[in-house]
Amino acid sequence: MVLITQETPADTDAVAAVHAAAFPTDDEAILVDALRENDAFEPSLSLVAREDDDVVGHVLCTRITVEDAPSIPALTLAPVGVVPEEQGRGIGTSLVEAALDAAAEGGFDLVFLHGDPVFYSRFGFHPAGIRGFENPLETPPEVFMLATVGDDPETGGPLSYPEPFDHI
Ligand SMILES: CC(C)(COP(=O)(O)OP(=O)(O)OC[C@H]1O[C@@H](n2cnc3c(N)ncnc32)[C@H](O)[C@@H]1OP(=O)(O)O)[C@@H](O)C(=O)NCCC(=O)NCCS
């Protein structure tokens, strides 16, 4: 059985190994390690999927700033990864759903991400550019997405991501 829980300090190496296995490069593993040391890190939004005491997946949401309305509680979800041998079993879906639930419980309103619209639209993500937000990363417009998990603030404009995102 797969359990989704907050990561613990003992999970750090296993989380890095998950992302190193899930993605083609170590960039996402390095990003997670850097974000963990950043002021924008939210421990309650770093979640692991555990099966038989092994960490088989991880998702992280980190605080970001809506520049024209800095009091709006907003996050970016990145990365999410599941070890290749366990993909396609619903673990990624459970991680994203748990992250959105935890974001709502934590009082956040907006969750941004940069990912495949086919995968993420099922969770309520929709294009953030059309909604009036400026993409802070050099990703294609169609992958820049937004889910509302609390109040829907009538604002848009530029976003400021924590410094480690400058290196991806
Ligand atoms: C994307 C990922 C987290 C999904 O986890 P998972 O446990 O395989 O997902 P689930 O079993 O819950 O759902 C499977 C669905 O995800 C889709 N999917 C799998 N990998 C995907 C990818 N890289 N991009 C988009 N969709 C993907 C499958 O097609 C499947 O869709 P379906 O339900 O319509 O058949 C996982 O495949 C992964 O770690 N991929 C490599 C890393 C990555 O690309 N992360 C996302 C970008 S941040």
PDB file of C-alpha atoms and ligand atoms in Angstrom:
ATOM      1  CA  MET A   1       0.000   0.000   0.000  1.00  0.00           C
ATOM      2  CA  VAL A   2       1.242   3.479  -0.886  1.00  0.00           C
ATOM      3  CA  LEU A   3       1.114   6.143   1.832  1.00  0.00           C
ATOM      4  CA  ILE A   4       1.530   9.869   1.168  1.00  0.00           C
ATOM      5  CA  THR A   5       3.157  11.695   4.098  1.00  0.00           C
ATOM      6  CA  GLN A   6       5.223  14.784   4.783  1.00  0.00           C
ATOM      7  CA  GLU A   7       8.909  14.114   4.103  1.00  0.00           C
ATOM      8  CA  THR A   8      11.245  13.799   7.077  1.00  0.00           C
ATOM      9  CA  PRO A   9      14.944  14.736   7.271  1.00  0.00           C
ATOM     10  CA  ALA A  10      15.727  11.026   6.884  1.00  0.00           C
ATOM     11  CA  ASP A  11      14.075  11.058   3.434  1.00  0.00           C
ATOM     12  CA  THR A  12      16.424  13.626   1.857  1.00  0.00           C
ATOM     13  CA  ASP A  13      18.675  11.192  -0.014  1.00  0.00           C
ATOM     14  CA  ALA A  14      15.779   8.974  -1.076  1.00  0.00           C
ATOM     15  CA  VAL A  15      13.894  11.991  -2.466  1.00  0.00           C
ATOM     16  CA  ALA A  16      16.948  13.001  -4.508  1.00  0.00           C
ATOM     17  CA  ALA A  17      17.216   9.434  -5.794  1.00  0.00           C
ATOM     18  CA  VAL A  18      13.544   9.453  -6.855  1.00  0.00           C
ATOM     19  CA  HIS A  19      14.003  12.564  -8.988  1.00  0.00           C
ATOM     20  CA  ALA A  20      17.340  11.411 -10.388  1.00  0.00           C
ATOM     21  CA  ALA A  21      15.613   8.212 -11.542  1.00  0.00           C
ATOM     22  CA  ALA A  22      12.389   9.867 -12.762  1.00  0.00           C
ATOM     23  CA  PHE A  23      13.963  12.671 -14.805  1.00  0.00           C
ATOM     24  CA  PRO A  24      16.640  12.493 -17.521  1.00  0.00           C
ATOM     25  CA  THR A  25      19.073  14.706 -15.557  1.00  0.00           C
ATOM     26  CA  ASP A  26      19.845  15.528 -11.914  1.00  0.00           C
ATOM     27  CA  ASP A  27      18.385  19.037 -12.315  1.00  0.00           C
ATOM     28  CA  GLU A  28      15.188  18.293 -10.382  1.00  0.00           C
ATOM     29  CA  ALA A  29      17.061  16.529  -7.549  1.00  0.00           C
ATOM     30  CA  ILE A  30      19.376  19.546  -7.278  1.00  0.00           C
ATOM     31  CA  LEU A  31      16.381  21.911  -7.398  1.00  0.00           C
ATOM     32  CA  VAL A  32      14.670  20.136  -4.491  1.00  0.00           C
ATOM     33  CA  ASP A  33      17.841  20.220  -2.371  1.00  0.00           C
ATOM     34  CA  ALA A  34      18.237  23.955  -3.073  1.00  0.00           C
ATOM     35  CA  LEU A  35      14.579  24.763  -2.383  1.00  0.00           C
ATOM     36  CA  ARG A  36      14.727  22.909   0.934  1.00  0.00           C
ATOM     37  CA  GLU A  37      17.330  25.466   2.068  1.00  0.00           C
ATOM     38  CA  ASN A  38      15.317  28.445   0.758  1.00  0.00           C
ATOM     39  CA  ASP A  39      13.099  30.736   2.877  1.00  0.00           C
ATOM     40  CA  ALA A  40      10.192  29.906   0.563  1.00  0.00           C
ATOM     41  CA  PHE A  41      10.312  26.198   1.501  1.00  0.00           C
ATOM     42  CA  GLU A  42       7.101  24.860   3.078  1.00  0.00           C
ATOM     43  CA  PRO A  43       7.854  21.620   4.970  1.00  0.00           C
ATOM     44  CA  SER A  44       4.156  20.677   5.012  1.00  0.00           C
ATOM     45  CA  LEU A  45       4.151  20.745   1.197  1.00  0.00           C
ATOM     46  CA  SER A  46       7.058  18.390   0.606  1.00  0.00           C
ATOM     47  CA  LEU A  47       5.309  15.039   0.366  1.00  0.00           C
ATOM     48  CA  VAL A  48       6.652  11.550  -0.198  1.00  0.00           C
ATOM     49  CA  ALA A  49       4.906   8.436  -1.471  1.00  0.00           C
ATOM     50  CA  ARG A  50       6.080   5.505   0.609  1.00  0.00           C
ATOM     51  CA  GLU A  51       5.600   1.817  -0.151  1.00  0.00           C
ATOM     52  CA  ASP A  52       7.009  -0.856   2.158  1.00  0.00           C
ATOM     53  CA  ASP A  53       9.236   1.817   3.748  1.00  0.00           C
ATOM     54  CA  ASP A  54      10.708   2.762   0.357  1.00  0.00           C
ATOM     55  CA  VAL A  55      10.235   6.291  -0.990  1.00  0.00           C
ATOM     56  CA  VAL A  56       8.812   5.787  -4.500  1.00  0.00           C
ATOM     57  CA  GLY A  57       7.632   9.325  -5.263  1.00  0.00           C
ATOM     58  CA  HIS A  58       7.851  12.937  -4.160  1.00  0.00           C
ATOM     59  CA  VAL A  59       6.117  16.257  -4.801  1.00  0.00           C
ATOM     60  CA  LEU A  60       7.099  19.718  -3.644  1.00  0.00           C
ATOM     61  CA  CYS A  61       5.189  23.012  -3.546  1.00  0.00           C
ATOM     62  CA  THR A  62       7.170  26.166  -2.761  1.00  0.00           C
ATOM     63  CA  ARG A  63       5.941  29.660  -1.936  1.00  0.00           C
ATOM     64  CA  ILE A  64       6.127  32.248  -4.705  1.00  0.00           C
ATOM     65  CA  THR A  65       5.166  35.940  -4.928  1.00  0.00           C
ATOM     66  CA  VAL A  66       2.455  37.532  -7.058  1.00  0.00           C
ATOM     67  CA  GLU A  67       4.316  40.771  -7.573  1.00  0.00           C
ATOM     68  CA  ASP A  68       1.267  43.050  -7.887  1.00  0.00           C
ATOM     69  CA  ALA A  69      -0.430  41.461  -4.859  1.00  0.00           C
ATOM     70  CA  PRO A  70       2.240  39.980  -2.540  1.00  0.00           C
ATOM     71  CA  SER A  71      -0.278  39.168   0.194  1.00  0.00           C
ATOM     72  CA  ILE A  72      -1.900  36.494  -2.004  1.00  0.00           C
ATOM     73  CA  PRO A  73      -0.727  33.102  -0.726  1.00  0.00           C
ATOM     74  CA  ALA A  74       0.624  31.347  -3.819  1.00  0.00           C
ATOM     75  CA  LEU A  75       2.782  28.332  -4.633  1.00  0.00           C
ATOM     76  CA  THR A  76       4.517  26.641  -7.487  1.00  0.00           C
ATOM     77  CA  LEU A  77       4.304  22.852  -7.716  1.00  0.00           C
ATOM     78  CA  ALA A  78       7.661  21.478  -8.867  1.00  0.00           C
ATOM     79  CA  PRO A  79       8.831  18.885  -9.227  1.00  0.00           C
ATOM     80  CA  VAL A  80       6.706  15.762  -9.006  1.00  0.00           C
ATOM     81  CA  GLY A  81       8.397  12.460  -9.728  1.00  0.00           C
ATOM     82  CA  VAL A  82       7.723   8.740  -9.372  1.00  0.00           C
ATOM     83  CA  VAL A  83      10.416   6.095  -9.805  1.00  0.00           C
ATOM     84  CA  PRO A  84      10.079   4.606 -13.307  1.00  0.00           C
ATOM     85  CA  GLU A  85       9.243   1.069 -12.150  1.00  0.00           C
ATOM     86  CA  GLU A  86       6.231   2.354 -10.174  1.00  0.00           C
ATOM     87  CA  GLN A  87       4.846   4.817 -12.734  1.00  0.00           C
ATOM     88  CA  GLY A  88       1.363   4.284 -14.137  1.00  0.00           C
ATOM     89  CA  ARG A  89      -0.068   2.964 -10.846  1.00  0.00           C
ATOM     90  CA  GLY A  90      -1.753   6.181  -9.721  1.00  0.00           C
ATOM     91  CA  ILE A  91       1.041   7.332  -7.400  1.00  0.00           C
ATOM     92  CA  GLY A  92       1.665  10.579  -9.293  1.00  0.00           C
ATOM     93  CA  THR A  93      -2.066  11.322  -9.224  1.00  0.00           C
ATOM     94  CA  SER A  94      -2.167  10.710  -5.459  1.00  0.00           C
ATOM     95  CA  LEU A  95       0.849  12.974  -4.914  1.00  0.00           C
ATOM     96  CA  VAL A  96      -0.628  15.869  -6.900  1.00  0.00           C
ATOM     97  CA  GLU A  97      -4.032  15.489  -5.210  1.00  0.00           C
ATOM     98  CA  ALA A  98      -2.387  15.362  -1.764  1.00  0.00           C
ATOM     99  CA  ALA A  99      -0.304  18.440  -2.571  1.00  0.00           C
ATOM    100  CA  LEU A 100      -3.394  20.407  -3.647  1.00  0.00           C
ATOM    101  CA  ASP A 101      -5.289  19.298  -0.516  1.00  0.00           C
ATOM    102  CA  ALA A 102      -2.349  20.295   1.698  1.00  0.00           C
ATOM    103  CA  ALA A 103      -2.067  23.639  -0.111  1.00  0.00           C
ATOM    104  CA  ALA A 104      -5.766  24.348   0.520  1.00  0.00           C
ATOM    105  CA  GLU A 105      -5.457  23.284   4.166  1.00  0.00           C
ATOM    106  CA  GLY A 106      -2.423  25.539   4.499  1.00  0.00           C
ATOM    107  CA  GLY A 107      -4.490  28.537   3.414  1.00  0.00           C
ATOM    108  CA  PHE A 108      -2.974  28.968  -0.036  1.00  0.00           C
ATOM    109  CA  ASP A 109      -5.113  30.308  -2.890  1.00  0.00           C
ATOM    110  CA  LEU A 110      -3.111  29.661  -6.068  1.00  0.00           C
ATOM    111  CA  VAL A 111      -0.885  26.829  -7.254  1.00  0.00           C
ATOM    112  CA  PHE A 112       1.105  27.343 -10.456  1.00  0.00           C
ATOM    113  CA  LEU A 113       3.108  24.744 -12.360  1.00  0.00           C
ATOM    114  CA  HIS A 114       4.832  24.112 -15.668  1.00  0.00           C
ATOM    115  CA  GLY A 115       3.782  20.723 -17.015  1.00  0.00           C
ATOM    116  CA  ASP A 116       1.828  18.628 -19.485  1.00  0.00           C
ATOM    117  CA  PRO A 117      -1.716  20.063 -19.822  1.00  0.00           C
ATOM    118  CA  VAL A 118      -3.100  16.584 -20.569  1.00  0.00           C
ATOM    119  CA  PHE A 119      -1.871  15.259 -17.220  1.00  0.00           C
ATOM    120  CA  TYR A 120      -2.542  18.322 -15.069  1.00  0.00           C
ATOM    121  CA  SER A 121      -5.913  19.504 -16.423  1.00  0.00           C
ATOM    122  CA  ARG A 122      -7.516  16.533 -14.629  1.00  0.00           C
ATOM    123  CA  PHE A 123      -6.621  18.194 -11.319  1.00  0.00           C
ATOM    124  CA  GLY A 124      -8.213  21.523 -12.271  1.00  0.00           C
ATOM    125  CA  PHE A 125      -5.115  23.216 -13.680  1.00  0.00           C
ATOM    126  CA  HIS A 126      -5.824  25.605 -16.546  1.00  0.00           C
ATOM    127  CA  PRO A 127      -3.676  27.998 -18.596  1.00  0.00           C
ATOM    128  CA  ALA A 128      -2.260  30.740 -16.366  1.00  0.00           C
ATOM    129  CA  GLY A 129      -1.270  33.042 -19.225  1.00  0.00           C
ATOM    130  CA  ILE A 130      -4.854  33.423 -20.460  1.00  0.00           C
ATOM    131  CA  ARG A 131      -5.799  34.199 -16.859  1.00  0.00           C
ATOM    132  CA  GLY A 132      -3.402  37.176 -16.970  1.00  0.00           C
ATOM    133  CA  PHE A 133      -0.254  35.875 -15.261  1.00  0.00           C
ATOM    134  CA  GLU A 134       3.187  36.299 -16.822  1.00  0.00           C
ATOM    135  CA  ASN A 135       5.254  33.134 -17.155  1.00  0.00           C
ATOM    136  CA  PRO A 136       8.377  33.600 -14.975  1.00  0.00           C
ATOM    137  CA  LEU A 137      10.203  30.661 -16.590  1.00  0.00           C
ATOM    138  CA  GLU A 138      11.249  30.051 -20.176  1.00  0.00           C
ATOM    139  CA  THR A 139       8.662  27.322 -20.675  1.00  0.00           C
ATOM    140  CA  PRO A 140       6.115  27.141 -23.523  1.00  0.00           C
ATOM    141  CA  PRO A 141       2.940  29.112 -22.779  1.00  0.00           C
ATOM    142  CA  GLU A 142       0.715  26.029 -22.857  1.00  0.00           C
ATOM    143  CA  VAL A 143       2.558  24.318 -19.965  1.00  0.00           C
ATOM    144  CA  PHE A 144       2.272  27.359 -17.643  1.00  0.00           C
ATOM    145  CA  MET A 145      -0.794  26.449 -15.594  1.00  0.00           C
ATOM    146  CA  LEU A 146      -2.727  27.478 -12.527  1.00  0.00           C
ATOM    147  CA  ALA A 147      -5.130  25.822 -10.089  1.00  0.00           C
ATOM    148  CA  THR A 148      -7.201  27.771  -7.584  1.00  0.00           C
ATOM    149  CA  VAL A 149      -7.393  25.968  -4.230  1.00  0.00           C
ATOM    150  CA  GLY A 150      -8.768  28.816  -2.092  1.00  0.00           C
ATOM    151  CA  ASP A 151     -10.151  32.253  -2.850  1.00  0.00           C
ATOM    152  CA  ASP A 152      -9.863  33.323  -6.479  1.00  0.00           C
ATOM    153  CA  PRO A 153      -8.100  36.682  -6.387  1.00  0.00           C
ATOM    154  CA  GLU A 154      -8.974  38.907  -9.320  1.00  0.00           C
ATOM    155  CA  THR A 155      -5.398  39.659 -10.193  1.00  0.00           C
ATOM    156  CA  GLY A 156      -2.683  38.686 -12.616  1.00  0.00           C
ATOM    157  CA  GLY A 157       0.684  40.027 -13.661  1.00  0.00           C
ATOM    158  CA  PRO A 158       4.249  38.894 -13.022  1.00  0.00           C
ATOM    159  CA  LEU A 159       5.314  36.198 -10.571  1.00  0.00           C
ATOM    160  CA  SER A 160       8.546  35.961  -8.638  1.00  0.00           C
ATOM    161  CA  TYR A 161       9.932  32.453  -8.072  1.00  0.00           C
ATOM    162  CA  PRO A 162      12.617  31.565  -5.490  1.00  0.00           C
ATOM    163  CA  GLU A 163      16.202  31.882  -6.685  1.00  0.00           C
ATOM    164  CA  PRO A 164      16.861  28.145  -7.296  1.00  0.00           C
ATOM    165  CA  PHE A 165      14.420  28.278 -10.226  1.00  0.00           C
ATOM    166  CA  ASP A 166      16.872  30.615 -11.985  1.00  0.00           C
ATOM    167  CA  HIS A 167      19.135  27.605 -12.574  1.00  0.00           C
ATOM    168  CA  ILE A 168      16.684  25.258 -14.301  1.00  0.00           C
TER     169      ILE A 168
HETATM  170  C1  LIG B   1       4.444  12.359 -14.393  1.00  0.00           C
HETATM  171  C2  LIG B   1       4.517  11.348 -13.238  1.00  0.00           C
HETATM  172  C3  LIG B   1       4.822  12.076 -11.931  1.00  0.00           C
HETATM  173  C4  LIG B   1       3.148  10.687 -13.152  1.00  0.00           C
HETATM  174  O1  LIG B   1       3.214   9.736 -12.108  1.00  0.00           O
HETATM  175  P1  LIG B   1       2.512   8.327 -12.295  1.00  0.00           P
HETATM  176  O2  LIG B   1       2.510   7.655 -10.974  1.00  0.00           O
HETATM  177  O3  LIG B   1       3.131   7.614 -13.442  1.00  0.00           O
HETATM  178  O4  LIG B   1       1.056   8.837 -12.689  1.00  0.00           O
HETATM  179  P2  LIG B   1      -0.319   8.106 -12.545  1.00  0.00           P
HETATM  180  O5  LIG B   1      -0.148   6.628 -12.574  1.00  0.00           O
HETATM  181  O6  LIG B   1      -1.066   8.689 -11.406  1.00  0.00           O
HETATM  182  O7  LIG B   1      -1.023   8.627 -13.844  1.00  0.00           O
HETATM  183  C5  LIG B   1      -0.563   8.143 -15.051  1.00  0.00           C
HETATM  184  C6  LIG B   1      -0.924   9.173 -16.085  1.00  0.00           C
HETATM  185  O8  LIG B   1       0.160  10.087 -16.208  1.00  0.00           O
HETATM  186  C7  LIG B   1       0.549  10.157 -17.560  1.00  0.00           C
HETATM  187  N1  LIG B   1       1.967  10.440 -17.590  1.00  0.00           N
HETATM  188  C8  LIG B   1       2.965   9.660 -17.215  1.00  0.00           C
HETATM  189  N2  LIG B   1       4.138  10.296 -17.385  1.00  0.00           N
HETATM  190  C9  LIG B   1       3.860  11.518 -17.872  1.00  0.00           C
HETATM  191  C10 LIG B   1       4.640  12.638 -18.255  1.00  0.00           C
HETATM  192  N3  LIG B   1       5.985  12.654 -18.179  1.00  0.00           N
HETATM  193  N4  LIG B   1       4.012  13.734 -18.695  1.00  0.00           N
HETATM  194  C11 LIG B   1       2.669  13.739 -18.771  1.00  0.00           C
HETATM  195  N5  LIG B   1       1.878  12.710 -18.442  1.00  0.00           N
HETATM  196  C12 LIG B   1       2.473  11.618 -17.991  1.00  0.00           C
HETATM  197  C13 LIG B   1       0.209   8.819 -18.140  1.00  0.00           C
HETATM  198  O9  LIG B   1       0.035   8.921 -19.518  1.00  0.00           O
HETATM  199  C14 LIG B   1      -1.097   8.497 -17.417  1.00  0.00           C
HETATM  200  O10 LIG B   1      -2.160   9.095 -18.079  1.00  0.00           O
HETATM  201  P3  LIG B   1      -3.583   8.370 -18.159  1.00  0.00           P
HETATM  202  O11 LIG B   1      -4.110   8.300 -16.758  1.00  0.00           O
HETATM  203  O12 LIG B   1      -4.384   9.251 -19.047  1.00  0.00           O
HETATM  204  O13 LIG B   1      -3.303   7.021 -18.725  1.00  0.00           O
HETATM  205  C15 LIG B   1       5.562  10.234 -13.485  1.00  0.00           C
HETATM  206  O14 LIG B   1       5.251   9.549 -14.656  1.00  0.00           O
HETATM  207  C16 LIG B   1       6.994  10.745 -13.567  1.00  0.00           C
HETATM  208  O15 LIG B   1       7.676  10.816 -12.555  1.00  0.00           O
HETATM  209  N6  LIG B   1       7.451  11.076 -14.776  1.00  0.00           N
HETATM  210  C17 LIG B   1       8.805  11.541 -14.975  1.00  0.00           C
HETATM  211  C18 LIG B   1       9.006  12.879 -14.334  1.00  0.00           C
HETATM  212  C19 LIG B   1       8.048  13.913 -14.882  1.00  0.00           C
HETATM  213  O16 LIG B   1       7.886  14.074 -16.085  1.00  0.00           O
HETATM  214  N7  LIG B   1       7.386  14.653 -13.963  1.00  0.00           N
HETATM  215  C20 LIG B   1       6.380  15.639 -14.316  1.00  0.00           C
HETATM  216  C21 LIG B   1       6.948  16.932 -14.696  1.00  0.00           C
HETATM  217  S1  LIG B   1       7.319  17.931 -13.260  1.00  0.00           S
END
